């Protein structure tokens, strides 16, 4: 590992300033392109988080830990029982992926609904903020429209092992900075 680090610094020293600036600029373009794609997905899907990773086994067998979900959140679409939603509740940072099991629609168009994980014994009222018995449309981050199985395991591994995340980011950054055009 120490030899690889020395090689990295040796490569950096051999680059002239123009090459180094070019590589830094190249890296910045990759990062800004990724951010633009993400913002574009937010606009197209109507969801503040168009892609999420399932972090627990509460939705098995429909979704497993590490599945990558694609979300939309068009406010004109009514929420229906049986639909899988991703929602945020006050006091929790991480959104929850569960199925709508009951919907109450009032005459004025207000909708309240109750969720439950397919693999859970009880509904989600214990997960909602204290005193809250139902979710509303404002709590919904998105609705599951498709998924890729286990693709999100990389995210889970990076969250469980932060050193791995930083090592992976360092290797990717070094690769982009040191990659020479053919």
Short mmCIF file of N, CA and C in Angstrom, two decimals:
data_model
loop_
_atom_site.label_atom_id
_atom_site.label_comp_id
_atom_site.label_asym_id
_atom_site.label_seq_id
_atom_site.Cartn_x
_atom_site.Cartn_y
_atom_site.Cartn_z
N UNK A 1 0.83 -1.19 0.00
CA UNK A 1 0.00 0.00 0.00
C UNK A 1 0.87 1.26 0.00
N UNK A 2 1.98 1.23 0.78
CA UNK A 2 2.87 2.38 0.85
C UNK A 2 3.52 2.68 -0.49
N UNK A 3 3.84 1.61 -1.28
CA UNK A 3 4.44 1.79 -2.60
C UNK A 3 3.49 2.47 -3.57
N UNK A 4 2.21 2.14 -3.45
CA UNK A 4 1.21 2.74 -4.33
C UNK A 4 1.08 4.23 -4.05
N UNK A 5 1.14 4.61 -2.77
CA UNK A 5 1.04 6.03 -2.40
C UNK A 5 2.25 6.78 -2.92
N UNK A 6 3.42 6.18 -2.82
CA UNK A 6 4.64 6.83 -3.32
C UNK A 6 4.58 7.00 -4.84
N UNK A 7 4.05 5.97 -5.54
CA UNK A 7 3.88 6.07 -6.99
C UNK A 7 2.94 7.21 -7.35
N UNK A 8 1.88 7.37 -6.56
CA UNK A 8 0.90 8.43 -6.79
C UNK A 8 1.57 9.80 -6.69
N UNK A 9 2.34 10.01 -5.62
CA UNK A 9 3.02 11.29 -5.44
C UNK A 9 4.09 11.50 -6.51
N UNK A 10 4.75 10.41 -6.92
CA UNK A 10 5.73 10.51 -7.99
C UNK A 10 5.09 10.96 -9.29
N UNK A 11 3.93 10.40 -9.61
CA UNK A 11 3.19 10.80 -10.82
C UNK A 11 2.79 12.27 -10.74
N UNK A 12 2.34 12.70 -9.57
CA UNK A 12 1.95 14.10 -9.40
C UNK A 12 3.15 15.03 -9.62
N UNK A 13 4.32 14.66 -9.10
CA UNK A 13 5.50 15.50 -9.26
C UNK A 13 5.95 15.58 -10.72
N UNK A 14 5.77 14.50 -11.47
CA UNK A 14 6.21 14.48 -12.87
C UNK A 14 5.29 15.29 -13.79
N UNK A 15 4.06 15.54 -13.36
CA UNK A 15 3.13 16.31 -14.19
C UNK A 15 3.55 17.78 -14.20
N UNK A 16 3.41 18.41 -15.33
CA UNK A 16 3.64 19.85 -15.31
C UNK A 16 2.35 20.54 -14.86
N UNK A 17 2.44 21.84 -14.59
CA UNK A 17 1.28 22.56 -14.04
C UNK A 17 0.09 22.52 -14.98
N UNK A 18 0.33 22.61 -16.27
CA UNK A 18 -0.77 22.60 -17.24
C UNK A 18 -1.52 21.27 -17.18
N UNK A 19 -0.78 20.15 -17.12
CA UNK A 19 -1.43 18.84 -17.02
C UNK A 19 -2.23 18.72 -15.73
N UNK A 20 -1.66 19.19 -14.63
CA UNK A 20 -2.34 19.12 -13.35
C UNK A 20 -3.63 19.94 -13.37
N UNK A 21 -3.58 21.16 -13.89
CA UNK A 21 -4.78 21.99 -13.99
C UNK A 21 -5.83 21.32 -14.87
N UNK A 22 -5.37 20.72 -15.95
CA UNK A 22 -6.30 20.02 -16.85
C UNK A 22 -6.99 18.87 -16.12
N UNK A 23 -6.25 18.10 -15.36
CA UNK A 23 -6.83 16.96 -14.65
C UNK A 23 -7.80 17.42 -13.56
N UNK A 24 -7.44 18.50 -12.84
CA UNK A 24 -8.34 19.04 -11.81
C UNK A 24 -9.62 19.55 -12.47
N UNK A 25 -9.49 20.22 -13.59
CA UNK A 25 -10.66 20.71 -14.33
C UNK A 25 -11.52 19.55 -14.81
N UNK A 26 -10.88 18.51 -15.29
CA UNK A 26 -11.58 17.30 -15.75
C UNK A 26 -12.39 16.69 -14.59
N UNK A 27 -11.76 16.61 -13.41
CA UNK A 27 -12.42 16.07 -12.22
C UNK A 27 -13.63 16.94 -11.85
N UNK A 28 -13.45 18.27 -11.89
CA UNK A 28 -14.55 19.19 -11.56
C UNK A 28 -15.70 19.04 -12.55
N UNK A 29 -15.39 18.80 -13.83
CA UNK A 29 -16.45 18.61 -14.83
C UNK A 29 -17.23 17.33 -14.56
N UNK A 30 -16.55 16.28 -14.15
CA UNK A 30 -17.24 15.02 -13.83
C UNK A 30 -18.19 15.23 -12.65
N UNK A 31 -17.72 15.88 -11.60
CA UNK A 31 -18.55 16.12 -10.42
C UNK A 31 -19.74 17.01 -10.78
N UNK A 32 -19.51 18.09 -11.52
CA UNK A 32 -20.62 18.98 -11.88
C UNK A 32 -21.61 18.31 -12.82
N UNK A 33 -21.14 17.44 -13.70
CA UNK A 33 -22.06 16.69 -14.58
C UNK A 33 -22.95 15.77 -13.76
N UNK A 34 -22.37 15.10 -12.78
CA UNK A 34 -23.17 14.22 -11.92
C UNK A 34 -24.23 15.01 -11.17
N UNK A 35 -23.86 16.19 -10.66
CA UNK A 35 -24.83 17.03 -9.96
C UNK A 35 -25.94 17.51 -10.89
N UNK A 36 -25.59 17.86 -12.13
CA UNK A 36 -26.60 18.31 -13.09
C UNK A 36 -27.57 17.17 -13.44
N UNK A 37 -27.04 15.97 -13.59
CA UNK A 37 -27.90 14.82 -13.89
C UNK A 37 -28.86 14.59 -12.72
N UNK A 38 -28.34 14.66 -11.50
CA UNK A 38 -29.17 14.47 -10.31
C UNK A 38 -30.28 15.52 -10.24
N UNK A 39 -29.93 16.79 -10.45
CA UNK A 39 -30.93 17.87 -10.43
C UNK A 39 -31.95 17.69 -11.55
N UNK A 40 -31.50 17.23 -12.71
CA UNK A 40 -32.42 16.96 -13.82
C UNK A 40 -33.40 15.86 -13.47
N UNK A 41 -32.92 14.81 -12.81
CA UNK A 41 -33.81 13.73 -12.37
C UNK A 41 -34.85 14.23 -11.38
N UNK A 42 -34.45 15.14 -10.50
CA UNK A 42 -35.38 15.72 -9.53
C UNK A 42 -36.51 16.45 -10.26
N UNK A 43 -36.16 17.22 -11.28
CA UNK A 43 -37.17 17.96 -12.04
C UNK A 43 -38.09 17.01 -12.81
N UNK A 44 -37.52 16.03 -13.48
CA UNK A 44 -38.31 15.10 -14.32
C UNK A 44 -39.23 14.22 -13.48
N UNK A 45 -38.76 13.74 -12.32
CA UNK A 45 -39.55 12.81 -11.52
C UNK A 45 -40.46 13.49 -10.51
N UNK A 46 -40.20 14.75 -10.20
CA UNK A 46 -41.00 15.45 -9.20
C UNK A 46 -40.67 15.04 -7.78
N UNK A 47 -39.63 14.25 -7.60
CA UNK A 47 -39.24 13.75 -6.28
C UNK A 47 -37.94 14.41 -5.84
N UNK A 48 -37.88 14.80 -4.57
CA UNK A 48 -36.64 15.39 -4.04
C UNK A 48 -35.51 14.38 -3.98
N UNK A 49 -35.87 13.11 -4.02
CA UNK A 49 -34.87 12.04 -4.01
C UNK A 49 -35.33 10.96 -5.00
N UNK A 50 -34.99 11.08 -6.28
CA UNK A 50 -35.52 10.17 -7.31
C UNK A 50 -34.99 8.74 -7.23
N UNK A 51 -33.90 8.53 -6.50
CA UNK A 51 -33.34 7.19 -6.35
C UNK A 51 -33.02 6.97 -4.87
N UNK A 52 -33.52 5.85 -4.30
CA UNK A 52 -33.21 5.52 -2.91
C UNK A 52 -32.79 4.05 -2.82
N UNK A 53 -32.09 3.75 -1.74
CA UNK A 53 -31.65 2.37 -1.48
C UNK A 53 -32.46 1.84 -0.31
N UNK A 54 -32.97 0.62 -0.43
CA UNK A 54 -33.68 -0.03 0.66
C UNK A 54 -32.65 -0.44 1.70
N UNK A 55 -32.81 0.05 2.94
CA UNK A 55 -31.80 -0.16 3.97
C UNK A 55 -32.14 -1.27 4.96
N UNK A 56 -33.38 -1.75 4.94
CA UNK A 56 -33.75 -2.80 5.89
C UNK A 56 -34.52 -3.90 5.18
N UNK A 57 -34.85 -4.94 5.92
CA UNK A 57 -35.61 -6.06 5.37
C UNK A 57 -37.10 -5.95 5.61
N UNK A 58 -37.58 -4.77 5.97
CA UNK A 58 -39.00 -4.61 6.33
C UNK A 58 -39.95 -4.78 5.15
N UNK A 59 -39.45 -4.70 3.92
CA UNK A 59 -40.33 -4.83 2.75
C UNK A 59 -40.16 -6.17 2.04
N UNK A 60 -39.45 -7.12 2.64
CA UNK A 60 -39.30 -8.43 2.00
C UNK A 60 -40.64 -9.13 2.00
N UNK A 61 -40.99 -9.85 0.99
CA UNK A 61 -40.20 -10.27 -0.15
C UNK A 61 -40.26 -9.31 -1.36
N UNK A 62 -41.03 -8.21 -1.26
CA UNK A 62 -41.14 -7.29 -2.40
C UNK A 62 -39.79 -6.66 -2.73
N UNK A 63 -39.12 -6.11 -1.72
CA UNK A 63 -37.81 -5.50 -1.90
C UNK A 63 -36.88 -6.00 -0.80
N UNK A 64 -35.62 -6.18 -1.16
CA UNK A 64 -34.62 -6.65 -0.22
C UNK A 64 -33.64 -5.54 0.11
N UNK A 65 -32.91 -5.72 1.21
CA UNK A 65 -31.89 -4.76 1.60
C UNK A 65 -30.89 -4.61 0.45
N UNK A 66 -30.64 -3.37 0.04
CA UNK A 66 -29.69 -3.12 -1.03
C UNK A 66 -30.34 -2.91 -2.39
N UNK A 67 -31.65 -3.11 -2.50
CA UNK A 67 -32.33 -2.84 -3.77
C UNK A 67 -32.36 -1.33 -4.02
N UNK A 68 -32.18 -0.94 -5.26
CA UNK A 68 -32.20 0.46 -5.65
C UNK A 68 -33.58 0.76 -6.23
N UNK A 69 -34.30 1.73 -5.64
CA UNK A 69 -35.65 2.08 -6.09
C UNK A 69 -35.63 3.37 -6.89
N UNK A 70 -36.43 3.40 -7.95
CA UNK A 70 -36.61 4.61 -8.75
C UNK A 70 -37.97 5.20 -8.37
N UNK A 71 -37.99 6.49 -8.03
CA UNK A 71 -39.20 7.12 -7.52
C UNK A 71 -39.71 8.23 -8.41
N UNK A 72 -41.02 8.43 -8.37
CA UNK A 72 -41.63 9.64 -8.91
C UNK A 72 -42.52 10.20 -7.81
N UNK A 73 -42.89 11.46 -7.94
CA UNK A 73 -43.77 12.06 -6.94
C UNK A 73 -44.60 13.17 -7.58
N UNK A 74 -45.47 12.78 -8.48
CA UNK A 74 -46.34 13.74 -9.13
C UNK A 74 -47.55 13.98 -8.23
N UNK A 75 -47.76 15.22 -7.84
CA UNK A 75 -48.78 15.54 -6.83
C UNK A 75 -50.21 15.33 -7.33
N UNK A 76 -50.41 15.23 -8.64
CA UNK A 76 -51.75 15.01 -9.17
C UNK A 76 -52.19 13.55 -9.02
N UNK A 77 -51.23 12.62 -8.93
CA UNK A 77 -51.56 11.20 -8.78
C UNK A 77 -52.09 10.93 -7.38
N UNK A 78 -53.27 10.34 -7.29
CA UNK A 78 -53.80 10.02 -5.96
C UNK A 78 -53.04 8.84 -5.33
N UNK A 79 -52.90 8.89 -4.03
CA UNK A 79 -52.26 7.79 -3.30
C UNK A 79 -53.31 6.72 -3.05
N UNK A 80 -52.97 5.49 -3.35
CA UNK A 80 -53.92 4.37 -3.22
C UNK A 80 -53.35 3.27 -2.34
N UNK A 81 -54.24 2.53 -1.70
CA UNK A 81 -53.82 1.38 -0.89
C UNK A 81 -53.11 0.37 -1.79
N UNK A 82 -52.06 -0.20 -1.26
CA UNK A 82 -51.26 -1.17 -2.01
C UNK A 82 -50.04 -0.57 -2.66
N UNK A 83 -50.02 0.74 -2.79
CA UNK A 83 -48.89 1.44 -3.42
C UNK A 83 -47.71 1.51 -2.44
N UNK A 84 -46.49 1.42 -2.97
CA UNK A 84 -45.29 1.52 -2.14
C UNK A 84 -44.78 2.96 -2.21
N UNK A 85 -44.68 3.57 -1.02
CA UNK A 85 -44.24 4.96 -0.94
C UNK A 85 -42.98 5.07 -0.10
N UNK A 86 -42.24 6.13 -0.35
CA UNK A 86 -41.09 6.48 0.46
C UNK A 86 -41.48 7.76 1.17
N UNK A 87 -41.39 7.76 2.49
CA UNK A 87 -41.84 8.92 3.26
C UNK A 87 -40.83 9.29 4.33
N UNK A 88 -40.91 10.56 4.72
CA UNK A 88 -40.07 11.08 5.81
C UNK A 88 -40.99 11.48 6.95
N UNK A 89 -40.56 11.19 8.15
CA UNK A 89 -41.31 11.66 9.32
C UNK A 89 -40.41 12.55 10.15
N UNK A 90 -41.05 13.49 10.84
CA UNK A 90 -40.31 14.44 11.66
C UNK A 90 -39.50 13.70 12.72
N UNK A 91 -38.25 14.07 12.87
CA UNK A 91 -37.39 13.46 13.87
C UNK A 91 -36.55 12.31 13.33
N UNK A 92 -36.76 11.93 12.08
CA UNK A 92 -35.97 10.85 11.46
C UNK A 92 -35.31 11.41 10.20
N UNK A 93 -34.02 11.15 10.06
CA UNK A 93 -33.28 11.67 8.90
C UNK A 93 -33.47 10.81 7.67
N UNK A 94 -33.62 9.50 7.87
CA UNK A 94 -33.64 8.57 6.74
C UNK A 94 -35.07 8.27 6.32
N UNK A 95 -35.38 8.41 5.04
CA UNK A 95 -36.73 8.08 4.56
C UNK A 95 -37.02 6.58 4.72
N UNK A 96 -38.29 6.25 4.82
CA UNK A 96 -38.75 4.88 5.03
C UNK A 96 -39.51 4.42 3.79
N UNK A 97 -39.27 3.18 3.37
CA UNK A 97 -39.95 2.58 2.21
C UNK A 97 -40.96 1.57 2.74
N UNK A 98 -42.27 1.88 2.64
CA UNK A 98 -43.31 0.95 3.09
C UNK A 98 -44.55 1.05 2.18
N UNK A 99 -45.46 0.10 2.36
CA UNK A 99 -46.68 0.01 1.55
C UNK A 99 -47.84 0.73 2.24
N UNK A 100 -48.67 1.42 1.45
CA UNK A 100 -49.89 2.05 1.96
C UNK A 100 -50.92 0.94 2.20
N UNK A 101 -51.46 0.89 3.43
CA UNK A 101 -52.45 -0.16 3.72
C UNK A 101 -53.86 0.39 3.89
N UNK A 102 -53.98 1.66 4.27
CA UNK A 102 -55.30 2.28 4.42
C UNK A 102 -55.24 3.72 3.93
N UNK A 103 -56.31 4.16 3.27
CA UNK A 103 -56.40 5.54 2.79
C UNK A 103 -57.72 6.12 3.25
N UNK A 104 -57.67 7.34 3.81
CA UNK A 104 -58.88 8.08 4.18
C UNK A 104 -58.91 9.33 3.33
N UNK A 105 -59.94 9.42 2.48
CA UNK A 105 -60.08 10.58 1.59
C UNK A 105 -61.28 11.38 2.04
N UNK A 106 -61.06 12.65 2.34
CA UNK A 106 -62.15 13.52 2.79
C UNK A 106 -62.80 14.20 1.59
N UNK A 107 -63.96 14.76 1.80
CA UNK A 107 -64.70 15.42 0.73
C UNK A 107 -63.96 16.59 0.11
N UNK A 108 -63.11 17.27 0.90
CA UNK A 108 -62.36 18.42 0.38
C UNK A 108 -61.11 18.01 -0.39
N UNK A 109 -60.90 16.71 -0.56
CA UNK A 109 -59.74 16.23 -1.33
C UNK A 109 -58.53 15.88 -0.49
N UNK A 110 -58.58 16.20 0.81
CA UNK A 110 -57.46 15.83 1.69
C UNK A 110 -57.38 14.32 1.82
N UNK A 111 -56.16 13.82 1.77
CA UNK A 111 -55.95 12.38 1.88
C UNK A 111 -55.01 12.12 3.05
N UNK A 112 -55.39 11.18 3.89
CA UNK A 112 -54.52 10.69 4.95
C UNK A 112 -54.39 9.20 4.74
N UNK A 113 -53.21 8.67 5.07
CA UNK A 113 -53.02 7.24 4.84
C UNK A 113 -52.10 6.63 5.89
N UNK A 114 -52.18 5.31 5.99
CA UNK A 114 -51.41 4.54 6.95
C UNK A 114 -50.52 3.57 6.18
N UNK A 115 -49.29 3.37 6.66
CA UNK A 115 -48.33 2.50 5.97
C UNK A 115 -47.90 1.35 6.88
N UNK A 116 -47.29 0.35 6.24
CA UNK A 116 -46.78 -0.81 6.97
C UNK A 116 -45.74 -1.50 6.09
N UNK A 117 -44.68 -1.97 6.69
CA UNK A 117 -43.71 -2.79 5.98
C UNK A 117 -44.29 -4.17 5.75
N UNK A 118 -44.12 -4.73 4.56
CA UNK A 118 -44.68 -6.06 4.25
C UNK A 118 -44.21 -7.13 5.23
N UNK A 119 -43.00 -6.99 5.73
CA UNK A 119 -42.40 -8.00 6.60
C UNK A 119 -42.61 -7.66 8.09
N UNK A 120 -43.34 -6.59 8.39
CA UNK A 120 -43.58 -6.17 9.77
C UNK A 120 -44.92 -6.70 10.26
N UNK A 121 -45.01 -6.92 11.57
CA UNK A 121 -46.24 -7.43 12.18
C UNK A 121 -47.30 -6.33 12.35
N UNK A 122 -46.85 -5.10 12.61
CA UNK A 122 -47.78 -4.01 12.91
C UNK A 122 -47.59 -2.85 11.94
N UNK A 123 -48.59 -1.95 11.92
CA UNK A 123 -48.50 -0.77 11.05
C UNK A 123 -47.43 0.18 11.57
N UNK A 124 -47.24 1.30 10.87
CA UNK A 124 -46.13 2.23 11.13
C UNK A 124 -46.43 3.33 12.14
N UNK A 125 -47.57 3.27 12.82
CA UNK A 125 -47.89 4.37 13.74
C UNK A 125 -46.79 4.57 14.78
N UNK A 126 -46.08 3.53 15.14
CA UNK A 126 -44.97 3.65 16.09
C UNK A 126 -43.76 4.38 15.51
N UNK A 127 -43.68 4.48 14.17
CA UNK A 127 -42.58 5.18 13.51
C UNK A 127 -42.87 6.66 13.30
N UNK A 128 -44.16 7.01 13.24
CA UNK A 128 -44.54 8.40 13.00
C UNK A 128 -44.19 9.23 14.23
N UNK A 129 -44.18 10.56 14.07
CA UNK A 129 -43.87 11.42 15.22
C UNK A 129 -44.97 11.25 16.27
N UNK A 130 -44.64 11.55 17.50
CA UNK A 130 -45.57 11.35 18.61
C UNK A 130 -46.89 12.08 18.36
N UNK A 131 -47.98 11.37 18.54
CA UNK A 131 -49.31 11.95 18.34
C UNK A 131 -49.81 11.89 16.90
N UNK A 132 -48.97 11.48 15.97
CA UNK A 132 -49.37 11.39 14.56
C UNK A 132 -49.84 9.96 14.26
N UNK A 133 -51.06 9.85 13.74
CA UNK A 133 -51.62 8.53 13.43
C UNK A 133 -51.70 8.25 11.94
N UNK A 134 -51.57 9.28 11.13
CA UNK A 134 -51.69 9.13 9.68
C UNK A 134 -50.63 9.97 8.99
N UNK A 135 -50.26 9.58 7.78
CA UNK A 135 -49.38 10.39 6.95
C UNK A 135 -50.22 11.21 5.99
N UNK A 136 -49.64 12.29 5.48
CA UNK A 136 -50.29 13.11 4.46
C UNK A 136 -49.38 13.19 3.25
N UNK A 137 -49.90 13.72 2.15
CA UNK A 137 -49.11 13.80 0.92
C UNK A 137 -47.80 14.55 1.11
N UNK A 138 -47.78 15.54 1.99
CA UNK A 138 -46.57 16.33 2.23
C UNK A 138 -45.43 15.49 2.81
N UNK A 139 -45.76 14.34 3.42
CA UNK A 139 -44.75 13.47 4.01
C UNK A 139 -44.08 12.57 2.98
N UNK A 140 -44.67 12.46 1.80
CA UNK A 140 -44.19 11.53 0.77
C UNK A 140 -43.02 12.13 0.00
N UNK A 141 -41.92 11.37 -0.07
CA UNK A 141 -40.75 11.74 -0.86
C UNK A 141 -40.93 11.24 -2.29
N UNK A 142 -41.54 10.07 -2.43
CA UNK A 142 -41.75 9.51 -3.76
C UNK A 142 -42.50 8.19 -3.68
N UNK A 143 -42.82 7.68 -4.85
CA UNK A 143 -43.51 6.40 -4.98
C UNK A 143 -42.67 5.49 -5.86
N UNK A 144 -42.52 4.25 -5.43
CA UNK A 144 -41.68 3.31 -6.16
C UNK A 144 -42.29 3.01 -7.53
N UNK A 145 -41.48 3.19 -8.58
CA UNK A 145 -41.92 2.92 -9.96
C UNK A 145 -41.10 1.82 -10.61
N UNK A 146 -39.95 1.50 -10.04
CA UNK A 146 -39.10 0.45 -10.57
C UNK A 146 -37.94 0.22 -9.63
N UNK A 147 -37.20 -0.87 -9.84
CA UNK A 147 -36.07 -1.15 -8.97
C UNK A 147 -35.02 -2.00 -9.67
N UNK A 148 -33.81 -1.93 -9.14
CA UNK A 148 -32.71 -2.80 -9.56
C UNK A 148 -32.27 -3.57 -8.32
N UNK A 149 -32.33 -4.90 -8.35
CA UNK A 149 -32.00 -5.67 -7.16
C UNK A 149 -30.53 -5.56 -6.77
N UNK A 150 -30.31 -5.32 -5.49
CA UNK A 150 -29.00 -5.35 -4.82
C UNK A 150 -27.97 -4.34 -5.33
N UNK A 151 -28.30 -3.48 -6.28
CA UNK A 151 -27.33 -2.50 -6.80
C UNK A 151 -26.92 -1.51 -5.71
N UNK A 152 -27.78 -1.27 -4.75
CA UNK A 152 -27.48 -0.32 -3.69
C UNK A 152 -26.62 -0.86 -2.56
N UNK A 153 -26.18 -2.11 -2.66
CA UNK A 153 -25.34 -2.68 -1.60
C UNK A 153 -24.05 -1.88 -1.43
N UNK A 154 -23.56 -1.28 -2.51
CA UNK A 154 -22.35 -0.45 -2.42
C UNK A 154 -22.59 0.70 -1.43
N UNK A 155 -23.76 1.32 -1.50
CA UNK A 155 -24.10 2.41 -0.59
C UNK A 155 -24.14 1.92 0.85
N UNK A 156 -24.75 0.76 1.06
CA UNK A 156 -24.84 0.21 2.41
C UNK A 156 -23.45 -0.09 2.96
N UNK A 157 -22.59 -0.68 2.14
CA UNK A 157 -21.21 -0.99 2.57
C UNK A 157 -20.46 0.29 2.91
N UNK A 158 -20.64 1.33 2.09
CA UNK A 158 -19.95 2.60 2.36
C UNK A 158 -20.46 3.24 3.65
N UNK A 159 -21.76 3.10 3.96
CA UNK A 159 -22.28 3.65 5.21
C UNK A 159 -21.84 2.83 6.42
N UNK A 160 -21.77 1.51 6.26
CA UNK A 160 -21.37 0.64 7.37
C UNK A 160 -19.87 0.71 7.63
N UNK A 161 -19.07 0.96 6.60
CA UNK A 161 -17.61 1.00 6.73
C UNK A 161 -17.08 2.31 6.14
N UNK A 162 -17.10 3.39 6.93
CA UNK A 162 -16.69 4.71 6.41
C UNK A 162 -15.26 4.73 5.85
N UNK A 163 -14.35 3.94 6.41
CA UNK A 163 -12.97 3.92 5.90
C UNK A 163 -12.94 3.43 4.45
N UNK A 164 -13.80 2.45 4.15
CA UNK A 164 -13.90 1.95 2.78
C UNK A 164 -14.38 3.06 1.84
N UNK A 165 -15.35 3.84 2.31
CA UNK A 165 -15.88 4.95 1.50
C UNK A 165 -14.78 5.95 1.16
N UNK A 166 -13.99 6.35 2.17
CA UNK A 166 -12.94 7.33 1.92
C UNK A 166 -11.84 6.76 1.04
N UNK A 167 -11.53 5.49 1.22
CA UNK A 167 -10.52 4.86 0.38
C UNK A 167 -10.99 4.81 -1.08
N UNK A 168 -12.25 4.44 -1.28
CA UNK A 168 -12.82 4.38 -2.63
C UNK A 168 -12.83 5.76 -3.28
N UNK A 169 -13.24 6.78 -2.53
CA UNK A 169 -13.23 8.15 -3.07
C UNK A 169 -11.82 8.60 -3.41
N UNK A 170 -10.84 8.27 -2.56
CA UNK A 170 -9.45 8.65 -2.82
C UNK A 170 -8.93 7.98 -4.09
N UNK A 171 -9.23 6.69 -4.25
CA UNK A 171 -8.78 5.96 -5.45
C UNK A 171 -9.42 6.55 -6.70
N UNK A 172 -10.74 6.82 -6.63
CA UNK A 172 -11.42 7.39 -7.81
C UNK A 172 -10.87 8.78 -8.14
N UNK A 173 -10.66 9.60 -7.10
CA UNK A 173 -10.10 10.94 -7.33
C UNK A 173 -8.71 10.87 -7.92
N UNK A 174 -7.88 9.97 -7.40
CA UNK A 174 -6.51 9.81 -7.92
C UNK A 174 -6.55 9.33 -9.36
N UNK A 175 -7.45 8.41 -9.66
CA UNK A 175 -7.55 7.90 -11.04
C UNK A 175 -7.90 9.02 -12.01
N UNK A 176 -8.89 9.83 -11.64
CA UNK A 176 -9.31 10.92 -12.53
C UNK A 176 -8.20 11.94 -12.70
N UNK A 177 -7.53 12.28 -11.57
CA UNK A 177 -6.46 13.28 -11.64
C UNK A 177 -5.24 12.80 -12.41
N UNK A 178 -4.94 11.52 -12.32
CA UNK A 178 -3.71 11.01 -12.93
C UNK A 178 -3.91 10.35 -14.29
N UNK A 179 -5.14 10.17 -14.68
CA UNK A 179 -5.41 9.53 -15.96
C UNK A 179 -4.87 10.41 -17.09
N UNK A 180 -4.12 9.82 -17.95
CA UNK A 180 -3.55 10.58 -19.07
C UNK A 180 -4.32 10.27 -20.33
N UNK A 181 -4.51 11.30 -21.12
CA UNK A 181 -5.21 11.12 -22.40
C UNK A 181 -4.32 10.34 -23.37
N UNK A 182 -4.91 9.41 -24.08
CA UNK A 182 -4.15 8.60 -25.04
C UNK A 182 -3.97 9.31 -26.34
#
